[in-house]
Amino acid sequence: MTAPMKPGQRVLFALRKMIVSGEIPDGARIAEIATAERFGVSRMPVRTALRTLEQEGLVAKLGRRGYAARGVTPGQIDDAIEVRGVLEGLAVRLIASRPIPSGFARRLKAVLAEGDALFAGDSFAPEDIDRFYSYNLAFHDLLLDASGNSAIGVALSRNNHLPLASAAALALDWDDLANAHTNLKAAHEEHLAVADAILSGRADEAEQRMRQHARAALNPGLMPLVGTV
């Protein structure tokens, strides 16, 4: 889950944003060839992106005719992200309620150092979104594994099949890197706050901050929705 993004990730981000915003309307067919030409890529990255979006519930397979967009409401996204926040909040509560193993503390600090390095300067390039993607998943994966509760992982895996519920489901505007930098840096700062609460054994605060972090994904800069949640 923490592997770097593949070349077609930009196609995935763009299609996700276009479906959620309604630019691609509910039921509209998404043709592989036309989409590949639009983004200047081969058909394979488009096919990979569409398969991912199908897993997220944002497109439906039309047999041999390809895929069609599936409309989603802000309320549906809000429900899925709320569940993610509850599950991830429970995970960090479990970690913070127990003595913190030194190995976990070292791994957590090492992951956070990747985020510190990423946001050390003011510039932000497209490849930095790739770096954030990997860093972000490493952070969330580490906390899930450290919780010691396999049922949380199973529940999260199921919830991730709902639209935009996964921590990996970013919907950034690649044409506005300054805004992406601002929003992703804020997410990193939330990671730091969650980690501080965990390492200090403040279980209630850790859980609350993690739930707030999940809901921060509803920020229009990260997830451009039609209407409000």
Tab-separated table of N, CA, C and O in Angstrom, residues 149-196:
chain	number	residue	atom	x	y	z
A	149	ASN	N	-5.027	-4.495	16.280
A	149	ASN	CA	-6.419	-4.956	16.141
A	149	ASN	C	-6.697	-5.214	14.659
A	149	ASN	O	-6.919	-4.282	13.887
A	150	SER	N	-6.685	-6.489	14.274
A	150	SER	CA	-6.863	-6.832	12.868
A	150	SER	C	-8.264	-6.501	12.362
A	150	SER	O	-8.451	-6.259	11.162
A	151	ALA	N	-9.248	-6.474	13.257
A	151	ALA	CA	-10.620	-6.179	12.840
A	151	ALA	C	-10.739	-4.753	12.312
A	151	ALA	O	-11.564	-4.481	11.427
A	152	ILE	N	-9.936	-3.834	12.855
A	152	ILE	CA	-9.953	-2.458	12.352
A	152	ILE	C	-9.494	-2.446	10.903
A	152	ILE	O	-10.078	-1.761	10.052
A	153	GLY	N	-8.456	-3.198	10.597
A	153	GLY	CA	-7.964	-3.266	9.228
A	153	GLY	C	-8.991	-3.839	8.279
A	153	GLY	O	-9.159	-3.345	7.154
A	154	VAL	N	-9.686	-4.871	8.703
A	154	VAL	CA	-10.719	-5.475	7.865
A	154	VAL	C	-11.842	-4.477	7.605
A	154	VAL	O	-12.310	-4.309	6.471
A	155	ALA	N	-12.271	-3.789	8.659
A	155	ALA	CA	-13.355	-2.812	8.510
A	155	ALA	C	-12.934	-1.651	7.618
A	155	ALA	O	-13.717	-1.173	6.783
A	156	LEU	N	-11.692	-1.184	7.780
A	156	LEU	CA	-11.205	-0.095	6.932
A	156	LEU	C	-11.126	-0.527	5.477
A	156	LEU	O	-11.465	0.242	4.565
A	157	SER	N	-10.683	-1.753	5.245
A	157	SER	CA	-10.582	-2.260	3.878
A	157	SER	C	-11.949	-2.259	3.201
A	157	SER	O	-12.079	-1.887	2.028
A	158	ARG	N	-12.961	-2.632	3.937
A	158	ARG	CA	-14.315	-2.624	3.375
A	158	ARG	C	-14.804	-1.191	3.150
A	158	ARG	O	-15.401	-0.875	2.120
A	159	ASN	N	-14.544	-0.338	4.116
A	159	ASN	CA	-14.984	1.054	3.988
A	159	ASN	C	-14.280	1.759	2.833
A	159	ASN	O	-14.855	2.665	2.204
A	160	ASN	N	-13.051	1.349	2.524
A	160	ASN	CA	-12.296	1.976	1.449
A	160	ASN	C	-12.912	1.761	0.084
A	160	ASN	O	-12.530	2.423	-0.886
A	161	HIS	N	-13.870	0.847	-0.019
A	161	HIS	CA	-14.565	0.627	-1.289
A	161	HIS	C	-15.696	1.637	-1.491
A	161	HIS	O	-16.339	1.629	-2.548
A	162	LEU	N	-15.914	2.486	-0.496
A	162	LEU	CA	-16.898	3.558	-0.652
A	162	LEU	C	-16.202	4.793	-1.236
A	162	LEU	O	-15.002	4.977	-1.048
A	163	PRO	N	-16.955	5.630	-1.941
A	163	PRO	CA	-16.330	6.764	-2.639
A	163	PRO	C	-15.511	7.674	-1.718
A	163	PRO	O	-16.019	8.196	-0.734
A	164	LEU	N	-14.237	7.827	-2.062
A	164	LEU	CA	-13.331	8.777	-1.424
A	164	LEU	C	-13.096	8.515	0.059
A	164	LEU	O	-12.680	9.399	0.789
A	165	ALA	N	-13.351	7.276	0.500
A	165	ALA	CA	-13.195	6.966	1.918
A	165	ALA	C	-11.758	6.692	2.304
A	165	ALA	O	-11.356	6.914	3.443
A	166	SER	N	-10.950	6.215	1.370
A	166	SER	CA	-9.575	5.814	1.680
A	166	SER	C	-8.663	7.013	1.891
A	166	SER	O	-8.826	8.063	1.265
A	167	ALA	N	-7.659	6.824	2.738
A	167	ALA	CA	-6.641	7.855	2.920
A	167	ALA	C	-5.853	8.090	1.637
A	167	ALA	O	-5.204	9.122	1.476
A	168	ALA	N	-5.919	7.125	0.718
A	168	ALA	CA	-5.204	7.253	-0.555
A	168	ALA	C	-5.996	8.037	-1.591
A	168	ALA	O	-5.455	8.400	-2.641
A	169	ALA	N	-7.268	8.310	-1.319
A	169	ALA	CA	-8.154	8.891	-2.338
A	169	ALA	C	-8.056	10.411	-2.378
A	169	ALA	O	-9.016	11.123	-2.073
A	170	LEU	N	-6.899	10.921	-2.752
A	170	LEU	CA	-6.737	12.358	-2.904
A	170	LEU	C	-7.397	12.822	-4.200
A	170	LEU	O	-7.406	12.113	-5.188
A	171	ALA	N	-7.944	14.024	-4.175
A	171	ALA	CA	-8.560	14.609	-5.376
A	171	ALA	C	-8.043	16.037	-5.521
A	171	ALA	O	-8.780	17.004	-5.393
A	172	LEU	N	-6.756	16.143	-5.784
A	172	LEU	CA	-6.097	17.448	-5.845
A	172	LEU	C	-6.197	18.068	-7.224
A	172	LEU	O	-6.372	17.383	-8.225
A	173	ASP	N	-6.052	19.377	-7.262
A	173	ASP	CA	-6.002	20.099	-8.526
A	173	ASP	C	-4.529	20.277	-8.901
A	173	ASP	O	-3.817	21.078	-8.319
A	174	TRP	N	-4.080	19.526	-9.896
A	174	TRP	CA	-2.675	19.572	-10.294
A	174	TRP	C	-2.305	20.911	-10.921
A	174	TRP	O	-1.126	21.222	-11.087
A	175	ASP	N	-3.296	21.680	-11.300
A	175	ASP	CA	-3.021	22.983	-11.902
A	175	ASP	C	-2.883	24.083	-10.857
A	175	ASP	O	-2.669	25.242	-11.203
A	176	ASP	N	-3.034	23.742	-9.595
A	176	ASP	CA	-2.915	24.715	-8.511
A	176	ASP	C	-2.032	24.115	-7.418
A	176	ASP	O	-2.507	23.741	-6.346
A	177	LEU	N	-0.744	24.029	-7.709
A	177	LEU	CA	0.178	23.386	-6.773
A	177	LEU	C	0.346	24.186	-5.480
A	177	LEU	O	0.610	23.613	-4.422
A	178	ALA	N	0.172	25.509	-5.545
A	178	ALA	CA	0.279	26.313	-4.337
A	178	ALA	C	-0.810	25.927	-3.341
A	178	ALA	O	-0.555	25.787	-2.136
A	179	ASN	N	-2.018	25.726	-3.834
A	179	ASN	CA	-3.115	25.323	-2.964
A	179	ASN	C	-2.904	23.902	-2.454
A	179	ASN	O	-3.186	23.596	-1.285
A	180	ALA	N	-2.393	23.027	-3.325
A	180	ALA	CA	-2.105	21.662	-2.904
A	180	ALA	C	-1.069	21.657	-1.789
A	180	ALA	O	-1.206	20.938	-0.792
A	181	HIS	N	-0.045	22.488	-1.927
A	181	HIS	CA	0.999	22.590	-0.897
A	181	HIS	C	0.403	23.025	0.434
A	181	HIS	O	0.697	22.437	1.484
A	182	THR	N	-0.461	24.036	0.403
A	182	THR	CA	-1.078	24.542	1.635
A	182	THR	C	-1.891	23.459	2.329
A	182	THR	O	-1.768	23.248	3.550
A	183	ASN	N	-2.708	22.749	1.568
A	183	ASN	CA	-3.589	21.747	2.163
A	183	ASN	C	-2.836	20.506	2.624
A	183	ASN	O	-3.134	19.950	3.687
A	184	LEU	N	-1.858	20.075	1.847
A	184	LEU	CA	-1.106	18.892	2.240
A	184	LEU	C	-0.186	19.187	3.421
A	184	LEU	O	0.033	18.328	4.282
A	185	LYS	N	0.340	20.400	3.499
A	185	LYS	CA	1.142	20.777	4.668
A	185	LYS	C	0.274	20.777	5.925
A	185	LYS	O	0.728	20.349	7.003
A	186	ALA	N	-0.965	21.241	5.802
A	186	ALA	CA	-1.883	21.213	6.947
A	186	ALA	C	-2.130	19.773	7.388
A	186	ALA	O	-2.207	19.481	8.593
A	187	ALA	N	-2.247	18.855	6.428
A	187	ALA	CA	-2.436	17.445	6.771
A	187	ALA	C	-1.217	16.907	7.516
A	187	ALA	O	-1.352	16.143	8.487
A	188	HIS	N	-0.030	17.298	7.084
A	188	HIS	CA	1.195	16.876	7.779
A	188	HIS	C	1.219	17.412	9.210
A	188	HIS	O	1.592	16.688	10.148
A	189	GLU	N	0.823	18.651	9.394
A	189	GLU	CA	0.796	19.219	10.737
A	189	GLU	C	-0.191	18.471	11.631
A	189	GLU	O	0.043	18.302	12.840
A	190	GLU	N	-1.277	17.986	11.048
A	190	GLU	CA	-2.220	17.165	11.811
A	190	GLU	C	-1.585	15.832	12.189
A	190	GLU	O	-1.802	15.316	13.290
A	191	HIS	N	-0.790	15.260	11.280
A	191	HIS	CA	-0.051	14.036	11.608
A	191	HIS	C	0.840	14.257	12.817
A	191	HIS	O	0.909	13.416	13.726
A	192	LEU	N	1.537	15.382	12.817
A	192	LEU	CA	2.435	15.685	13.932
A	192	LEU	C	1.670	15.786	15.247
A	192	LEU	O	2.140	15.299	16.290
A	193	ALA	N	0.489	16.401	15.205
A	193	ALA	CA	-0.306	16.559	16.421
A	193	ALA	C	-0.828	15.211	16.916
A	193	ALA	O	-0.838	14.943	18.126
A	194	VAL	N	-1.256	14.373	15.990
A	194	VAL	CA	-1.718	13.035	16.359
A	194	VAL	C	-0.572	12.254	16.998
A	194	VAL	O	-0.730	11.617	18.050
A	195	ALA	N	0.591	12.303	16.359
A	195	ALA	CA	1.753	11.563	16.862
A	195	ALA	C	2.166	12.044	18.246
A	195	ALA	O	2.517	11.233	19.117
A	196	ASP	N	2.142	13.343	18.457
A	196	ASP	CA	2.518	13.886	19.767
A	196	ASP	C	1.580	13.370	20.856
A	196	ASP	O	2.030	12.996	21.945
